[in-house]
Amino acid sequence: MMLTIIFPVLNERLRLEKGVSRTVEYLKDIGFSDYEIIIVDNGSQDETPEIAAGLCGKYETVKYERISVRGVGAAFRRGVEISRGEIVGYMDIDLSTNIRHLGEAIHIFRTRPEVAYLNGSRFAEKSDTQGRKWYRKITSQGLLILLKVFLGMKSTDAICGFTFVRRETALDLVRGCSQDNGWFYMIEFLLRAEKRGIHVLDYPVEWQEDYDTTVKIFKTICNYLVQIVRLFWEFYIRRNV
């Protein structure tokens, strides 16, 4: 079973080498070698490309892809399109989600063929979230309420930054999703999986807040609201999943 790990990055010179190296070393420690890591750079203007080139030279399992538009959604889509693994997914480069969950994900896909989609959750009953700022707790919970009330989301988290999917399922969802380039793309990706009856495993994780995030909270919230209205119209008015 081959695994593709996508790291969407934008101006990540401070975290890129550490994130990739830790992942490679972890996979080596657990004896898993059938994988590829794809760094998808969506417009970095710092030393990210040079660092990525160094990592590609150091590790034969690491690849670098640069795209012309910004956004995690665009980076994830491109990563899925060029992936070779039977299982494909993405993690945040800061590894806020405990790296041990990567090994657990590999085990789940090997032993539970009914699971097509593993969705890491910071808010599941057994999750352990540390260092979450109060205002981010409020915005996250507010988003979850809107997603559940207006779009019928079943999962306990929408954008943990730890998602793995069987490749054929991922390709099918990409074909059915919008071309939104931002974070909401990952929410839409999950919602469409649920609407199609795909077996989504809502998985509790240990997660540590990253205080150097580049996410612009107000702009992101405004985009989320617009996208929620769009999907509500599509799901319940046009009835087209």
PDB file of C-alpha atoms in Angstrom:
ATOM      1  CA  MET A   1       0.000   0.000   0.000  1.00  0.00           C
ATOM      2  CA  MET A   2       1.611   3.210  -1.168  1.00  0.00           C
ATOM      3  CA  LEU A   3       0.956   6.459   0.709  1.00  0.00           C
ATOM      4  CA  THR A   4       1.076  10.004  -0.667  1.00  0.00           C
ATOM      5  CA  ILE A   5       1.504  12.819   1.850  1.00  0.00           C
ATOM      6  CA  ILE A   6       0.793  16.313   0.567  1.00  0.00           C
ATOM      7  CA  PHE A   7       2.261  19.334   2.330  1.00  0.00           C
ATOM      8  CA  PRO A   8       0.617  22.536   1.047  1.00  0.00           C
ATOM      9  CA  VAL A   9       3.079  25.373   1.770  1.00  0.00           C
ATOM     10  CA  LEU A  10       3.244  29.145   1.422  1.00  0.00           C
ATOM     11  CA  ASN A  11       6.286  31.043   2.705  1.00  0.00           C
ATOM     12  CA  GLU A  12       7.268  28.233   5.062  1.00  0.00           C
ATOM     13  CA  ARG A  13      11.057  28.726   5.229  1.00  0.00           C
ATOM     14  CA  LEU A  14      10.996  28.443   9.023  1.00  0.00           C
ATOM     15  CA  ARG A  15       9.064  25.168   9.219  1.00  0.00           C
ATOM     16  CA  LEU A  16       9.468  23.303   5.959  1.00  0.00           C
ATOM     17  CA  GLU A  17      12.711  21.437   6.600  1.00  0.00           C
ATOM     18  CA  LYS A  18      11.738  20.434  10.123  1.00  0.00           C
ATOM     19  CA  GLY A  19       8.266  19.262   9.103  1.00  0.00           C
ATOM     20  CA  VAL A  20       9.446  17.131   6.198  1.00  0.00           C
ATOM     21  CA  SER A  21      12.479  15.717   8.012  1.00  0.00           C
ATOM     22  CA  ARG A  22      10.409  14.742  11.058  1.00  0.00           C
ATOM     23  CA  THR A  23       7.919  12.969   8.814  1.00  0.00           C
ATOM     24  CA  VAL A  24      10.617  11.061   6.933  1.00  0.00           C
ATOM     25  CA  GLU A  25      12.328  10.030  10.175  1.00  0.00           C
ATOM     26  CA  TYR A  26       9.053   8.940  11.736  1.00  0.00           C
ATOM     27  CA  LEU A  27       8.173   6.739   8.766  1.00  0.00           C
ATOM     28  CA  LYS A  28      11.666   5.253   8.906  1.00  0.00           C
ATOM     29  CA  ASP A  29      11.266   4.549  12.626  1.00  0.00           C
ATOM     30  CA  ILE A  30       8.015   2.625  12.101  1.00  0.00           C
ATOM     31  CA  GLY A  31       9.497   0.708   9.170  1.00  0.00           C
ATOM     32  CA  PHE A  32       7.225   2.139   6.474  1.00  0.00           C
ATOM     33  CA  SER A  33       8.957   2.877   3.172  1.00  0.00           C
ATOM     34  CA  ASP A  34       6.287   2.807   0.473  1.00  0.00           C
ATOM     35  CA  TYR A  35       5.435   6.488   0.367  1.00  0.00           C
ATOM     36  CA  GLU A  36       5.996   9.798  -1.379  1.00  0.00           C
ATOM     37  CA  ILE A  37       5.910  13.309   0.049  1.00  0.00           C
ATOM     38  CA  ILE A  38       4.759  16.080  -2.281  1.00  0.00           C
ATOM     39  CA  ILE A  39       5.508  19.656  -1.264  1.00  0.00           C
ATOM     40  CA  VAL A  40       2.989  21.810  -3.135  1.00  0.00           C
ATOM     41  CA  ASP A  41       4.088  25.431  -3.071  1.00  0.00           C
ATOM     42  CA  ASN A  42       1.232  27.825  -3.796  1.00  0.00           C
ATOM     43  CA  GLY A  43       3.148  31.041  -4.374  1.00  0.00           C
ATOM     44  CA  SER A  44       5.969  31.330  -1.819  1.00  0.00           C
ATOM     45  CA  GLN A  45       8.095  34.472  -2.056  1.00  0.00           C
ATOM     46  CA  ASP A  46      10.689  33.474   0.532  1.00  0.00           C
ATOM     47  CA  GLU A  47      13.332  30.731   0.510  1.00  0.00           C
ATOM     48  CA  THR A  48      10.765  27.912   0.469  1.00  0.00           C
ATOM     49  CA  PRO A  49      11.666  26.762  -3.100  1.00  0.00           C
ATOM     50  CA  GLU A  50      15.366  26.542  -2.273  1.00  0.00           C
ATOM     51  CA  ILE A  51      14.717  24.620   0.936  1.00  0.00           C
ATOM     52  CA  ALA A  52      12.355  22.291  -0.913  1.00  0.00           C
ATOM     53  CA  ALA A  53      15.005  21.659  -3.575  1.00  0.00           C
ATOM     54  CA  GLY A  54      17.444  20.724  -0.839  1.00  0.00           C
ATOM     55  CA  LEU A  55      14.965  18.287   0.673  1.00  0.00           C
ATOM     56  CA  CYS A  56      14.346  16.681  -2.727  1.00  0.00           C
ATOM     57  CA  GLY A  57      18.075  16.177  -3.060  1.00  0.00           C
ATOM     58  CA  LYS A  58      18.362  14.746   0.433  1.00  0.00           C
ATOM     59  CA  TYR A  59      15.356  12.404   0.292  1.00  0.00           C
ATOM     60  CA  GLU A  60      14.438  10.493  -2.849  1.00  0.00           C
ATOM     61  CA  THR A  61      10.847  10.150  -1.589  1.00  0.00           C
ATOM     62  CA  VAL A  62      10.305  13.941  -1.545  1.00  0.00           C
ATOM     63  CA  LYS A  63       8.993  15.869  -4.555  1.00  0.00           C
ATOM     64  CA  TYR A  64       8.349  19.565  -5.125  1.00  0.00           C
ATOM     65  CA  GLU A  65       5.533  21.082  -7.173  1.00  0.00           C
ATOM     66  CA  ARG A  66       4.890  24.813  -7.592  1.00  0.00           C
ATOM     67  CA  ILE A  67       1.510  26.120  -8.724  1.00  0.00           C
ATOM     68  CA  SER A  68       0.524  29.550  -9.985  1.00  0.00           C
ATOM     69  CA  VAL A  69      -2.362  30.237  -7.594  1.00  0.00           C
ATOM     70  CA  ARG A  70      -2.488  30.574  -3.838  1.00  0.00           C
ATOM     71  CA  GLY A  71      -4.573  28.544  -1.444  1.00  0.00           C
ATOM     72  CA  VAL A  72      -4.643  25.233   0.404  1.00  0.00           C
ATOM     73  CA  GLY A  73      -7.524  24.026  -1.749  1.00  0.00           C
ATOM     74  CA  ALA A  74      -5.599  24.588  -4.960  1.00  0.00           C
ATOM     75  CA  ALA A  75      -2.488  22.946  -3.495  1.00  0.00           C
ATOM     76  CA  PHE A  76      -4.418  19.919  -2.265  1.00  0.00           C
ATOM     77  CA  ARG A  77      -6.169  19.462  -5.619  1.00  0.00           C
ATOM     78  CA  ARG A  78      -2.878  19.518  -7.466  1.00  0.00           C
ATOM     79  CA  GLY A  79      -1.324  17.114  -5.006  1.00  0.00           C
ATOM     80  CA  VAL A  80      -4.159  14.631  -5.494  1.00  0.00           C
ATOM     81  CA  GLU A  81      -3.901  14.911  -9.284  1.00  0.00           C
ATOM     82  CA  ILE A  82      -0.184  14.045  -9.381  1.00  0.00           C
ATOM     83  CA  SER A  83      -0.225  11.554  -6.502  1.00  0.00           C
ATOM     84  CA  ARG A  84       0.720   7.907  -7.013  1.00  0.00           C
ATOM     85  CA  GLY A  85      -0.308   6.459  -3.664  1.00  0.00           C
ATOM     86  CA  GLU A  86      -3.309   4.252  -3.040  1.00  0.00           C
ATOM     87  CA  ILE A  87      -3.913   6.460  -0.013  1.00  0.00           C
ATOM     88  CA  VAL A  88      -3.519  10.223  -0.404  1.00  0.00           C
ATOM     89  CA  GLY A  89      -3.868  12.973   2.145  1.00  0.00           C
ATOM     90  CA  TYR A  90      -2.448  16.123   3.583  1.00  0.00           C
ATOM     91  CA  MET A  91      -0.941  17.334   6.825  1.00  0.00           C
ATOM     92  CA  ASP A  92      -0.068  20.830   8.008  1.00  0.00           C
ATOM     93  CA  ILE A  93       3.664  21.434   7.711  1.00  0.00           C
ATOM     94  CA  ASP A  94       3.865  22.541  11.350  1.00  0.00           C
ATOM     95  CA  LEU A  95       2.743  19.018  12.367  1.00  0.00           C
ATOM     96  CA  SER A  96       0.253  20.415  14.856  1.00  0.00           C
ATOM     97  CA  THR A  97      -1.374  16.990  14.759  1.00  0.00           C
ATOM     98  CA  ASN A  98       0.771  14.452  16.622  1.00  0.00           C
ATOM     99  CA  ILE A  99       2.907  12.596  14.070  1.00  0.00           C
ATOM    100  CA  ARG A 100       2.052   9.229  15.621  1.00  0.00           C
ATOM    101  CA  HIS A 101      -1.412   9.512  14.081  1.00  0.00           C
ATOM    102  CA  LEU A 102       0.227   9.021  10.689  1.00  0.00           C
ATOM    103  CA  GLY A 103       1.195   5.494  11.677  1.00  0.00           C
ATOM    104  CA  GLU A 104      -2.302   4.903  13.021  1.00  0.00           C
ATOM    105  CA  ALA A 105      -3.802   6.070   9.718  1.00  0.00           C
ATOM    106  CA  ILE A 106      -1.607   3.634   7.792  1.00  0.00           C
ATOM    107  CA  HIS A 107      -2.768   0.785  10.046  1.00  0.00           C
ATOM    108  CA  ILE A 108      -6.426   1.748   9.655  1.00  0.00           C
ATOM    109  CA  PHE A 109      -6.323   1.770   5.869  1.00  0.00           C
ATOM    110  CA  ARG A 110      -4.479  -1.546   5.840  1.00  0.00           C
ATOM    111  CA  THR A 111      -6.859  -3.342   8.180  1.00  0.00           C
ATOM    112  CA  ARG A 112     -10.219  -1.638   7.644  1.00  0.00           C
ATOM    113  CA  PRO A 113     -11.146  -1.733   3.942  1.00  0.00           C
ATOM    114  CA  GLU A 114     -14.544  -0.199   4.666  1.00  0.00           C
ATOM    115  CA  VAL A 115     -12.899   3.110   5.675  1.00  0.00           C
ATOM    116  CA  ALA A 116     -12.505   5.358   2.629  1.00  0.00           C
ATOM    117  CA  TYR A 117     -11.853   8.667   4.379  1.00  0.00           C
ATOM    118  CA  LEU A 118     -10.051   9.423   7.644  1.00  0.00           C
ATOM    119  CA  ASN A 119     -10.905  12.835   9.050  1.00  0.00           C
ATOM    120  CA  GLY A 120      -8.719  14.010  11.930  1.00  0.00           C
ATOM    121  CA  SER A 121     -10.769  15.798  14.576  1.00  0.00           C
ATOM    122  CA  ARG A 122      -9.688  18.210  17.303  1.00  0.00           C
ATOM    123  CA  PHE A 123     -13.161  18.124  18.817  1.00  0.00           C
ATOM    124  CA  ALA A 124     -14.029  14.443  19.027  1.00  0.00           C
ATOM    125  CA  GLU A 125     -14.731  13.144  22.527  1.00  0.00           C
ATOM    126  CA  LYS A 126     -11.285  11.564  22.963  1.00  0.00           C
ATOM    127  CA  SER A 127      -9.273  14.326  21.287  1.00  0.00           C
ATOM    128  CA  ASP A 128      -6.621  16.274  23.184  1.00  0.00           C
ATOM    129  CA  THR A 129      -6.219  19.869  22.006  1.00  0.00           C
ATOM    130  CA  GLN A 130      -3.574  22.071  23.624  1.00  0.00           C
ATOM    131  CA  GLY A 131      -2.884  25.802  23.466  1.00  0.00           C
ATOM    132  CA  ARG A 132      -6.013  26.779  21.557  1.00  0.00           C
ATOM    133  CA  LYS A 133      -6.564  30.545  21.799  1.00  0.00           C
ATOM    134  CA  TRP A 134      -9.965  31.641  23.081  1.00  0.00           C
ATOM    135  CA  TYR A 135     -10.962  33.562  19.955  1.00  0.00           C
ATOM    136  CA  ARG A 136     -10.013  30.642  17.718  1.00  0.00           C
ATOM    137  CA  LYS A 137     -12.116  28.334  19.891  1.00  0.00           C
ATOM    138  CA  ILE A 138     -15.080  30.650  19.381  1.00  0.00           C
ATOM    139  CA  THR A 139     -14.632  30.909  15.611  1.00  0.00           C
ATOM    140  CA  SER A 140     -14.102  27.151  15.250  1.00  0.00           C
ATOM    141  CA  GLN A 141     -17.173  26.273  17.278  1.00  0.00           C
ATOM    142  CA  GLY A 142     -19.214  28.911  15.465  1.00  0.00           C
ATOM    143  CA  LEU A 143     -18.184  27.441  12.129  1.00  0.00           C
ATOM    144  CA  LEU A 144     -19.085  23.923  13.261  1.00  0.00           C
ATOM    145  CA  ILE A 145     -22.537  25.064  14.371  1.00  0.00           C
ATOM    146  CA  LEU A 146     -23.169  26.710  10.990  1.00  0.00           C
ATOM    147  CA  LEU A 147     -21.952  23.647   9.107  1.00  0.00           C
ATOM    148  CA  LYS A 148     -24.139  21.303  11.134  1.00  0.00           C
ATOM    149  CA  VAL A 149     -27.265  23.492  11.102  1.00  0.00           C
ATOM    150  CA  PHE A 150     -27.195  24.624   7.478  1.00  0.00           C
ATOM    151  CA  LEU A 151     -25.243  21.872   5.703  1.00  0.00           C
ATOM    152  CA  GLY A 152     -25.914  18.843   7.905  1.00  0.00           C
ATOM    153  CA  MET A 153     -22.278  18.008   8.637  1.00  0.00           C
ATOM    154  CA  LYS A 154     -21.880  14.838  10.709  1.00  0.00           C
ATOM    155  CA  SER A 155     -18.164  14.982  11.513  1.00  0.00           C
ATOM    156  CA  THR A 156     -16.934  16.741  14.655  1.00  0.00           C
ATOM    157  CA  ASP A 157     -14.262  18.797  12.864  1.00  0.00           C
ATOM    158  CA  ALA A 158     -13.934  20.172   9.349  1.00  0.00           C
ATOM    159  CA  ILE A 159     -10.354  21.399   8.940  1.00  0.00           C
ATOM    160  CA  CYS A 160      -8.029  19.803  11.462  1.00  0.00           C
ATOM    161  CA  GLY A 161      -5.150  19.646   8.970  1.00  0.00           C
ATOM    162  CA  PHE A 162      -4.953  15.853   8.991  1.00  0.00           C
ATOM    163  CA  THR A 163      -6.956  14.132   6.245  1.00  0.00           C
ATOM    164  CA  PHE A 164      -6.316  10.889   4.353  1.00  0.00           C
ATOM    165  CA  VAL A 165      -8.489   9.326   1.655  1.00  0.00           C
ATOM    166  CA  ARG A 166      -8.320   6.348  -0.689  1.00  0.00           C
ATOM    167  CA  ARG A 167      -7.039   7.793  -3.960  1.00  0.00           C
ATOM    168  CA  GLU A 168      -9.952   6.803  -6.202  1.00  0.00           C
ATOM    169  CA  THR A 169     -12.346   8.349  -3.715  1.00  0.00           C
ATOM    170  CA  ALA A 170     -10.225  11.502  -3.563  1.00  0.00           C
ATOM    171  CA  LEU A 171     -10.122  11.833  -7.355  1.00  0.00           C
ATOM    172  CA  ASP A 172     -13.887  11.385  -7.555  1.00  0.00           C
ATOM    173  CA  LEU A 173     -14.455  14.059  -4.900  1.00  0.00           C
ATOM    174  CA  VAL A 174     -12.064  16.463  -6.642  1.00  0.00           C
ATOM    175  CA  ARG A 175     -14.067  16.068  -9.840  1.00  0.00           C
ATOM    176  CA  GLY A 176     -17.268  16.874  -7.953  1.00  0.00           C
ATOM    177  CA  CYS A 177     -15.993  19.818  -5.900  1.00  0.00           C
ATOM    178  CA  SER A 178     -15.829  23.483  -6.835  1.00  0.00           C
ATOM    179  CA  GLN A 179     -12.620  25.229  -7.863  1.00  0.00           C
ATOM    180  CA  ASP A 180     -12.399  27.196  -4.613  1.00  0.00           C
ATOM    181  CA  ASN A 181      -8.714  27.675  -3.798  1.00  0.00           C
ATOM    182  CA  GLY A 182      -8.879  28.428  -0.082  1.00  0.00           C
ATOM    183  CA  TRP A 183      -9.369  26.507   3.147  1.00  0.00           C
ATOM    184  CA  PHE A 184     -13.089  26.063   2.552  1.00  0.00           C
ATOM    185  CA  TYR A 185     -12.269  23.643  -0.233  1.00  0.00           C
ATOM    186  CA  MET A 186     -11.293  21.072   2.406  1.00  0.00           C
ATOM    187  CA  ILE A 187     -14.627  21.582   4.164  1.00  0.00           C
ATOM    188  CA  GLU A 188     -16.512  21.114   0.895  1.00  0.00           C
ATOM    189  CA  PHE A 189     -14.429  18.003   0.184  1.00  0.00           C
ATOM    190  CA  LEU A 190     -15.557  16.486   3.505  1.00  0.00           C
ATOM    191  CA  LEU A 191     -19.191  17.544   3.128  1.00  0.00           C
ATOM    192  CA  ARG A 192     -19.473  16.010  -0.329  1.00  0.00           C
ATOM    193  CA  ALA A 193     -18.000  12.768   0.986  1.00  0.00           C
ATOM    194  CA  GLU A 194     -20.673  12.679   3.689  1.00  0.00           C
ATOM    195  CA  LYS A 195     -23.472  13.529   1.256  1.00  0.00           C
ATOM    196  CA  ARG A 196     -22.384  10.685  -1.028  1.00  0.00           C
ATOM    197  CA  GLY A 197     -22.465   8.163   1.809  1.00  0.00           C
ATOM    198  CA  ILE A 198     -18.703   7.583   1.759  1.00  0.00           C
ATOM    199  CA  HIS A 199     -17.470   5.896   4.939  1.00  0.00           C
ATOM    200  CA  VAL A 200     -15.809   8.755   6.832  1.00  0.00           C
ATOM    201  CA  LEU A 201     -13.953   7.839  10.024  1.00  0.00           C
ATOM    202  CA  ASP A 202     -14.041  10.811  12.404  1.00  0.00           C
ATOM    203  CA  TYR A 203     -10.737  10.272  14.198  1.00  0.00           C
ATOM    204  CA  PRO A 204      -9.721  11.871  17.538  1.00  0.00           C
ATOM    205  CA  VAL A 205      -6.231  13.380  17.572  1.00  0.00           C
ATOM    206  CA  GLU A 206      -3.716  15.071  19.805  1.00  0.00           C
ATOM    207  CA  TRP A 207      -3.307  18.578  18.461  1.00  0.00           C
ATOM    208  CA  GLN A 208      -1.143  21.550  19.460  1.00  0.00           C
ATOM    209  CA  GLU A 209      -1.947  25.148  18.488  1.00  0.00           C
ATOM    210  CA  ASP A 210       0.522  26.783  16.099  1.00  0.00           C
ATOM    211  CA  TYR A 211       1.079  30.375  17.196  1.00  0.00           C
ATOM    212  CA  ASP A 212       2.856  31.399  13.975  1.00  0.00           C
ATOM    213  CA  THR A 213      -0.064  30.692  11.671  1.00  0.00           C
ATOM    214  CA  THR A 214      -0.384  32.842   8.556  1.00  0.00           C
ATOM    215  CA  VAL A 215      -4.172  32.398   8.318  1.00  0.00           C
ATOM    216  CA  LYS A 216      -6.050  35.731   8.138  1.00  0.00           C
ATOM    217  CA  ILE A 217      -8.983  35.094  10.473  1.00  0.00           C
ATOM    218  CA  PHE A 218     -11.454  37.828   9.380  1.00  0.00           C
ATOM    219  CA  LYS A 219     -10.925  37.283   5.661  1.00  0.00           C
ATOM    220  CA  THR A 220     -11.243  33.526   6.138  1.00  0.00           C
ATOM    221  CA  ILE A 221     -14.513  33.849   8.088  1.00  0.00           C
ATOM    222  CA  CYS A 222     -16.041  36.083   5.405  1.00  0.00           C
ATOM    223  CA  ASN A 223     -15.122  33.561   2.725  1.00  0.00           C
ATOM    224  CA  TYR A 224     -16.575  30.716   4.795  1.00  0.00           C
ATOM    225  CA  LEU A 225     -19.925  32.482   5.086  1.00  0.00           C
ATOM    226  CA  VAL A 226     -20.123  33.045   1.346  1.00  0.00           C
ATOM    227  CA  GLN A 227     -19.215  29.410   0.663  1.00  0.00           C
ATOM    228  CA  ILE A 228     -21.748  28.077   3.171  1.00  0.00           C
ATOM    229  CA  VAL A 229     -24.504  29.993   1.358  1.00  0.00           C
ATOM    230  CA  ARG A 230     -23.279  28.601  -1.972  1.00  0.00           C
ATOM    231  CA  LEU A 231     -23.330  24.998  -0.757  1.00  0.00           C
ATOM    232  CA  PHE A 232     -26.693  25.409   0.976  1.00  0.00           C
ATOM    233  CA  TRP A 233     -28.127  26.564  -2.343  1.00  0.00           C
ATOM    234  CA  GLU A 234     -26.530  23.650  -4.176  1.00  0.00           C
ATOM    235  CA  PHE A 235     -27.360  20.927  -1.636  1.00  0.00           C
ATOM    236  CA  TYR A 236     -30.897  21.908  -0.724  1.00  0.00           C
ATOM    237  CA  ILE A 237     -32.234  24.187  -3.438  1.00  0.00           C
ATOM    238  CA  ARG A 238     -30.681  22.795  -6.616  1.00  0.00           C
ATOM    239  CA  ARG A 239     -30.299  19.317  -5.055  1.00  0.00           C
ATOM    240  CA  ASN A 240     -26.991  18.678  -6.786  1.00  0.00           C
ATOM    241  CA  VAL A 241     -24.302  16.920  -4.694  1.00  0.00           C
TER     242      VAL A 241
END
